[in-house]
Tab-separated table of C-alpha atoms in Angstrom:
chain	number	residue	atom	x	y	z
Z	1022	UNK	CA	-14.989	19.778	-14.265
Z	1023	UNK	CA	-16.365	19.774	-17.572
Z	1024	UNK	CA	-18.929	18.308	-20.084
Z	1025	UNK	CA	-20.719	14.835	-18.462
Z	1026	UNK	CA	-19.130	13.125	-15.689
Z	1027	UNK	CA	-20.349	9.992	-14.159
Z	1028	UNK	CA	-19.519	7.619	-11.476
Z	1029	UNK	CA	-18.723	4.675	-10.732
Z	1030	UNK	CA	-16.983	4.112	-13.967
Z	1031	UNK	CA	-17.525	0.279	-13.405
Z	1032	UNK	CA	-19.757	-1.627	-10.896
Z	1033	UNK	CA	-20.361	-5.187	-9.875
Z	1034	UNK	CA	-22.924	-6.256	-8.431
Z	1035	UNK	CA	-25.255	-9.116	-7.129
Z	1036	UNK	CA	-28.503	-9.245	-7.945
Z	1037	UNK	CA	-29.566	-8.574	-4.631
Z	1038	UNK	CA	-28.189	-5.056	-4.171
Z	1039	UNK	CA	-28.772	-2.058	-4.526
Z	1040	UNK	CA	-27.048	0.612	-5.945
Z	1041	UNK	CA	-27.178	3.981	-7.472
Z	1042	UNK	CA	-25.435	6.088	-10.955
Z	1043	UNK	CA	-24.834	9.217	-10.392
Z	1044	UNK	CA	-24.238	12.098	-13.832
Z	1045	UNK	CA	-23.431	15.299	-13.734
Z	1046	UNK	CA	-23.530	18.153	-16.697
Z	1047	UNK	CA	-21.313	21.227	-16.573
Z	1048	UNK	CA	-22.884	22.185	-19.637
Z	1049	UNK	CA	-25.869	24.563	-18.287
Z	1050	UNK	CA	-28.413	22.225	-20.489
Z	1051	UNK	CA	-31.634	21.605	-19.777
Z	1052	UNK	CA	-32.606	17.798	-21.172
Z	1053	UNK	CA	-30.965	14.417	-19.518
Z	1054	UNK	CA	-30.815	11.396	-20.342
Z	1055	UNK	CA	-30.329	7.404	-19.513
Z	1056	UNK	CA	-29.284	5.160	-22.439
Z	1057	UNK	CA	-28.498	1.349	-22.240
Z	1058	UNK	CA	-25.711	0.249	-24.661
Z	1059	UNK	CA	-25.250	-3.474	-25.234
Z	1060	UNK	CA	-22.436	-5.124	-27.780
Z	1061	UNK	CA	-23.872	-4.759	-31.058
Z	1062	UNK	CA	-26.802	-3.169	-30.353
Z	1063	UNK	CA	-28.128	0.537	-30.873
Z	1064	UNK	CA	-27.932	2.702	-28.273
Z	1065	UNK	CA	-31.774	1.859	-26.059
Z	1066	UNK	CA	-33.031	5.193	-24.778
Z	1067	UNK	CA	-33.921	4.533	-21.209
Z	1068	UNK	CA	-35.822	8.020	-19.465
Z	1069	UNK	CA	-35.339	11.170	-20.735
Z	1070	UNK	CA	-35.593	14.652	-18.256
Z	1071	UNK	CA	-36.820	18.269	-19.332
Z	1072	UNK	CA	-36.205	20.898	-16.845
Z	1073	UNK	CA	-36.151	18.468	-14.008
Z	1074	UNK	CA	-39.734	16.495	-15.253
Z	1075	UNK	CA	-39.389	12.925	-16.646
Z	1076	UNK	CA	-40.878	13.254	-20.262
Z	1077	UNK	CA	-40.183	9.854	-21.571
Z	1078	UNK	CA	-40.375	6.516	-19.881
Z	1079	UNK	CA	-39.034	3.593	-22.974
Z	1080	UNK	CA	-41.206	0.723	-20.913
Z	1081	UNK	CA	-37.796	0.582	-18.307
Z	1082	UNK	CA	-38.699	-2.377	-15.963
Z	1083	UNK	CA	-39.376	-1.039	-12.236
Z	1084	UNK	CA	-36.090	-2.416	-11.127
Z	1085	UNK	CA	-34.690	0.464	-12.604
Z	1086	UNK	CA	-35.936	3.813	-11.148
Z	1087	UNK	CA	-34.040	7.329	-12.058
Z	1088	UNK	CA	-34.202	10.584	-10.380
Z	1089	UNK	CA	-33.468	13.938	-11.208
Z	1090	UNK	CA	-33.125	16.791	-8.131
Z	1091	UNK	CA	-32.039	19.757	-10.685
Z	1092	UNK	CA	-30.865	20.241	-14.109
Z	1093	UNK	CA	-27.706	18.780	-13.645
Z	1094	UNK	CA	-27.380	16.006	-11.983
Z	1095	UNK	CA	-29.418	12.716	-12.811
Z	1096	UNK	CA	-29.449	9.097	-11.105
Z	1097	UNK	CA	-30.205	5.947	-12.051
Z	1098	UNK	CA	-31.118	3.639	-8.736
Z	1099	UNK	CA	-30.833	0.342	-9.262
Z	1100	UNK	CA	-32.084	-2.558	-7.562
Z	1101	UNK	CA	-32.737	-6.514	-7.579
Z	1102	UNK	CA	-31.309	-6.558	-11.236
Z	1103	UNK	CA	-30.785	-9.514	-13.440
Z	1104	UNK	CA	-27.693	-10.655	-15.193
Z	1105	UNK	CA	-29.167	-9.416	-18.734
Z	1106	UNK	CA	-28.571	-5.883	-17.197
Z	1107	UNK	CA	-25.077	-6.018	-17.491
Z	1108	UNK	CA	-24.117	-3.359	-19.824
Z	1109	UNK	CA	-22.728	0.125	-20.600
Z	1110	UNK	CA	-25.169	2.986	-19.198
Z	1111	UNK	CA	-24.697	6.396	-20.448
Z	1112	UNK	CA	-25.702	9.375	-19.377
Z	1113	UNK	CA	-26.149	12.539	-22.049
Z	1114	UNK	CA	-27.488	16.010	-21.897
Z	1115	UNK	CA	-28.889	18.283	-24.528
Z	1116	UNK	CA	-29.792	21.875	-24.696
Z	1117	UNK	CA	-33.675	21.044	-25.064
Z	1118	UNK	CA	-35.036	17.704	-26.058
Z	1119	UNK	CA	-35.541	19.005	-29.663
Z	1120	UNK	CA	-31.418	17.937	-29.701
Z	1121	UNK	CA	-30.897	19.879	-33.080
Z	1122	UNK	CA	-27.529	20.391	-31.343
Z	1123	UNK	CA	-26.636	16.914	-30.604
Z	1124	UNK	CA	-26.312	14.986	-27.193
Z	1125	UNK	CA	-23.306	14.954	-25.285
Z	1126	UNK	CA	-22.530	12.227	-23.781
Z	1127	UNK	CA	-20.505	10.993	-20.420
Z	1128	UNK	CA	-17.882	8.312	-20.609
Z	1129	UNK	CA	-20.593	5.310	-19.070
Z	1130	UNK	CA	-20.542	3.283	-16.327
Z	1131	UNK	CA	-19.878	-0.382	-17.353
Z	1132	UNK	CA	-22.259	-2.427	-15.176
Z	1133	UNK	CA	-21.840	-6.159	-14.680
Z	1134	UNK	CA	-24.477	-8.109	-12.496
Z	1135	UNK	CA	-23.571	-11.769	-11.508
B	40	UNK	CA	-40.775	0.434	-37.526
B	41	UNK	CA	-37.763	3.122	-37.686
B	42	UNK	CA	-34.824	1.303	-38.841
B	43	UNK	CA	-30.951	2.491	-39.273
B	44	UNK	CA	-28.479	0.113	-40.817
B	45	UNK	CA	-24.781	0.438	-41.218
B	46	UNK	CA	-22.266	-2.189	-41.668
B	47	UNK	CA	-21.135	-4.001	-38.329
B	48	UNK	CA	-17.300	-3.929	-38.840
B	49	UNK	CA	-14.778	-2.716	-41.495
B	50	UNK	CA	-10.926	-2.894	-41.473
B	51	UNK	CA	-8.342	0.088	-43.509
B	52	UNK	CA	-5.000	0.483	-43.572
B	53	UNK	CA	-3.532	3.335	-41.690
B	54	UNK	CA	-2.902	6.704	-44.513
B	55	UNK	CA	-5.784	5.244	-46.508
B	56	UNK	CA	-9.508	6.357	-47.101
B	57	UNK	CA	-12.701	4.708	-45.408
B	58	UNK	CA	-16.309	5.022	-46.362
B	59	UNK	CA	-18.992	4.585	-43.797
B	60	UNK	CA	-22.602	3.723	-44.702
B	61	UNK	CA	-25.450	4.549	-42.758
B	62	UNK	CA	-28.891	3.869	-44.363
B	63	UNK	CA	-32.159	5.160	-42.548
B	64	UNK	CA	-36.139	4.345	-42.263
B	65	UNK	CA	-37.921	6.814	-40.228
B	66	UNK	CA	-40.379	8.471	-39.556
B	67	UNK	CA	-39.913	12.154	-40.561
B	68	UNK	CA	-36.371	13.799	-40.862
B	69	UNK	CA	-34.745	16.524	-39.064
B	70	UNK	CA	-31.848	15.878	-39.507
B	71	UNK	CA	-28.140	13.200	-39.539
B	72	UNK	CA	-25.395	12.401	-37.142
B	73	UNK	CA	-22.185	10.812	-36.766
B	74	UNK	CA	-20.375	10.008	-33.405
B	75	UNK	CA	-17.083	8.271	-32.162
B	76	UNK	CA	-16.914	6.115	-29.710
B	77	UNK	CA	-13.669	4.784	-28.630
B	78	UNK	CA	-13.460	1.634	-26.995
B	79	UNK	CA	-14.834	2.307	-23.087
B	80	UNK	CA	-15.451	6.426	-24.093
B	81	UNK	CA	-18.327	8.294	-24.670
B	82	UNK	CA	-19.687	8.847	-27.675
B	83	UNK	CA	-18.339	12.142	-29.119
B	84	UNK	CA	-20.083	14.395	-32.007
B	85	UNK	CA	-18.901	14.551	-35.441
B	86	UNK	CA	-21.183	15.971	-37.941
B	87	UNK	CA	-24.512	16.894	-37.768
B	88	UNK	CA	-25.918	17.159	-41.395
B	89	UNK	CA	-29.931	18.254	-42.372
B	90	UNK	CA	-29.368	19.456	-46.081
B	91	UNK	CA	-28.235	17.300	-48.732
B	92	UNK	CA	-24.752	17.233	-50.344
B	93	UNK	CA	-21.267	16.638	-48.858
B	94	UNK	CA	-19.937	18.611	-45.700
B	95	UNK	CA	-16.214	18.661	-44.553
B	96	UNK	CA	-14.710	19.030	-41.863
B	97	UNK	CA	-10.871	18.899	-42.030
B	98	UNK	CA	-10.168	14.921	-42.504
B	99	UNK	CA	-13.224	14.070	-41.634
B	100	UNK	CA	-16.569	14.564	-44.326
B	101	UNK	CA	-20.325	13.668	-44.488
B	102	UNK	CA	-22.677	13.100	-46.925
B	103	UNK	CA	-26.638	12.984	-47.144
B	104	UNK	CA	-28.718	12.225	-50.096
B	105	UNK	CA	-32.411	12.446	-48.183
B	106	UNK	CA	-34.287	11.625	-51.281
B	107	UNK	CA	-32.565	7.871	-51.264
B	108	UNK	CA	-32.402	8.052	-47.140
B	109	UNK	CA	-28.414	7.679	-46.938
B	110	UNK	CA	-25.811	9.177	-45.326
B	111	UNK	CA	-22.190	8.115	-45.585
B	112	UNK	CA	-18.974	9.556	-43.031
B	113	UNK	CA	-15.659	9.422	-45.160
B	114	UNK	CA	-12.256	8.902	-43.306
B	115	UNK	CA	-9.586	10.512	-45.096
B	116	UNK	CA	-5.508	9.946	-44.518
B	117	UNK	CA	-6.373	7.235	-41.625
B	118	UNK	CA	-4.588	6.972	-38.265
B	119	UNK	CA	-4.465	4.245	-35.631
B	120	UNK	CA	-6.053	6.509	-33.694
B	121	UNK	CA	-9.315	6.824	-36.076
B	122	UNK	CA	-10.098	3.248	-34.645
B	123	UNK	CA	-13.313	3.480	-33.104
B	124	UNK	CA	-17.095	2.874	-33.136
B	125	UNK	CA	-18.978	4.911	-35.593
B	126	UNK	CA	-22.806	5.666	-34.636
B	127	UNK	CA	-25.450	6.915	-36.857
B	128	UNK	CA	-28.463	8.483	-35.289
B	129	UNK	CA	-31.559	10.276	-36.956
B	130	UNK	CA	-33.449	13.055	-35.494
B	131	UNK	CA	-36.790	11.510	-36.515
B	132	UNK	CA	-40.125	14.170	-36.656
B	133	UNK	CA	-40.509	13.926	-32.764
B	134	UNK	CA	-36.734	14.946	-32.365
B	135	UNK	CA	-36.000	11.755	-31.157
B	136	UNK	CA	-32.894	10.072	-31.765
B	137	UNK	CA	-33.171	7.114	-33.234
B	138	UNK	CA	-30.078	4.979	-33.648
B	139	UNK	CA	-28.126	2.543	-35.395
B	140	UNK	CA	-25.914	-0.322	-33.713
B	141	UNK	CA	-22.231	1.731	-34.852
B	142	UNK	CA	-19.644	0.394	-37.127
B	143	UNK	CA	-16.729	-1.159	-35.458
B	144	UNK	CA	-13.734	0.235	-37.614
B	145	UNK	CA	-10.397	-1.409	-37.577
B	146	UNK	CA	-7.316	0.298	-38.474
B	147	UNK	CA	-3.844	-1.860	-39.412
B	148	UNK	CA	-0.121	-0.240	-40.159
C-alpha cells in the first residue's frame, strides 16, 4: 500500500448509528488531518493531528469525535449525525503542520446520512 | 476574513489552452497551490509556487504576482482527461491552508 488509504469508500447511514472512518498514511509523515468537502464549497478543515496530539479543533460539533492511536492511522467516529452531514470526508497527511510540502490527500469516503 | 476566489466552472475544447484564476485575501503569505481533483478522487498536488513569476511544469504552468494577490494555473494542449476540479489553497502566516471552492473544468472534443 501506498500514499493515503481510507475506508469505507462510501457509507450510508441513519441518523441513529454509529459508525467509524478509518485513514491510513504510508508516507512516514507526521501531521493528519480531517477535511469536510461539500459541492461547491472549499474544502472545511475539520481536526488536525501532530505527532499523535490533536492541535486544531475547527468548532466540529460533538457528534463527530476523531482519534488518532499513532502517526498513521486516524479515525473519525461518528455518531447520531444529521442529514446536513452528508458529504465527502478526506483524510490528508503532511510532513509537519507547517505543510510547505503540500498535503496529500486519500481518495474520501462519500458519506450520505438519511 | 481570508478569502480565495476562483471561477466556479469553465468549459475548453480538447488541444486548446485554459487559464485558471485564483485570487487570494489572507492573512500573511507563505506560499500558492494548485490541486486536481477528479470526480470521486483525491485531491492530487500540482504546483506549489512562493516567489513570483511563471513556473512550468511540462503542460502544466503557474503563475503568482503576490504584489496584486493572484495566481493563475495554465492548461496547455488540453485532453479529456484534464477534466477535473481545480483547487487553490494559500499557506496563510500560521501555515494553514486556507482554500478556495475549486474550478469545475469541462473539456469537449
Amino acid at each position: 500500500e501506498t500514499g493515503v488509504t481510507q475506508t469505507p469508500r462510501h457509507l450510508v447511514m441513519g441518523m441513529t448509528n454509529k459508525k467509524s472512518l478509518k485513514c491510513e498514511q504510508h508516507l512516514g509523515h507526521n501531521a493528519m488531518y480531517w477535511y469536510k468537502q461539500s459541492a461547491k464549497k472549499p474544502l472545511e478543515l475539520m481536526f488536525v493531528y501532530n505527532f499523535k496530539e490533536q492541535t486544531e479543533n475547527n468548532s466540529v460539533p460533538s457528534r463527530f469525535s476523531p482519534e488518532c492511536p499513532n502517526s498513521s492511522h486516524l479515525f473519525l467516529h461518528l455518531h447520531t449525525l444529521q442529514p446536513e452531514d452528508s458529504a465527502l470526508y478526506l483524510c490528508a497527511s503532511s510532513q509537519g503542520t507547517e505543510n510547505t510540502d503540500g498535503q496529500y490527500f486519500g481518495p474520501g469516503t462519500r458519506l450520505t446520512v438519511l | 476574513g481570508q478569502n480565495i476566489d476562483q471561477p466556479t466552472e469553465m468549459t475548453a475544447t480538447e488541444g486548446a489552452i485554459v487559464q485558471i484564476n485564483c485570487t487570494y485575501q489572507t492573512s500573511g503569505f507563505n506560499g500558492l497551490f494548485w490541486y486536481q481533483q477528479h470526480a470521486g478522487e483525491a485531491p492530487t498536488f500540482l504546483s506549489y509556487n512562493v516567489l513570483d513569476g511563471l513556473e512550468e511544469k511540462g503542460r502544466f504552468s503557474s503563475f503568482l504576482s503576490r504584489s496584486k494577490g493572484y495566481s493563475y494555473l495554465l492548461l496547455k494542449e488540453l485532453q479529456m482527461k484534464d477534466s477535473a476540479s481545480y483547487l487553490c489553497a494559500v499557506l496563510d502566516s500560521n501555515y494553514q491552508l486556507i482554500w478556495g471552492a475549486g474550478t469545475k473544468l469541462i473539456i469537449k472534443p
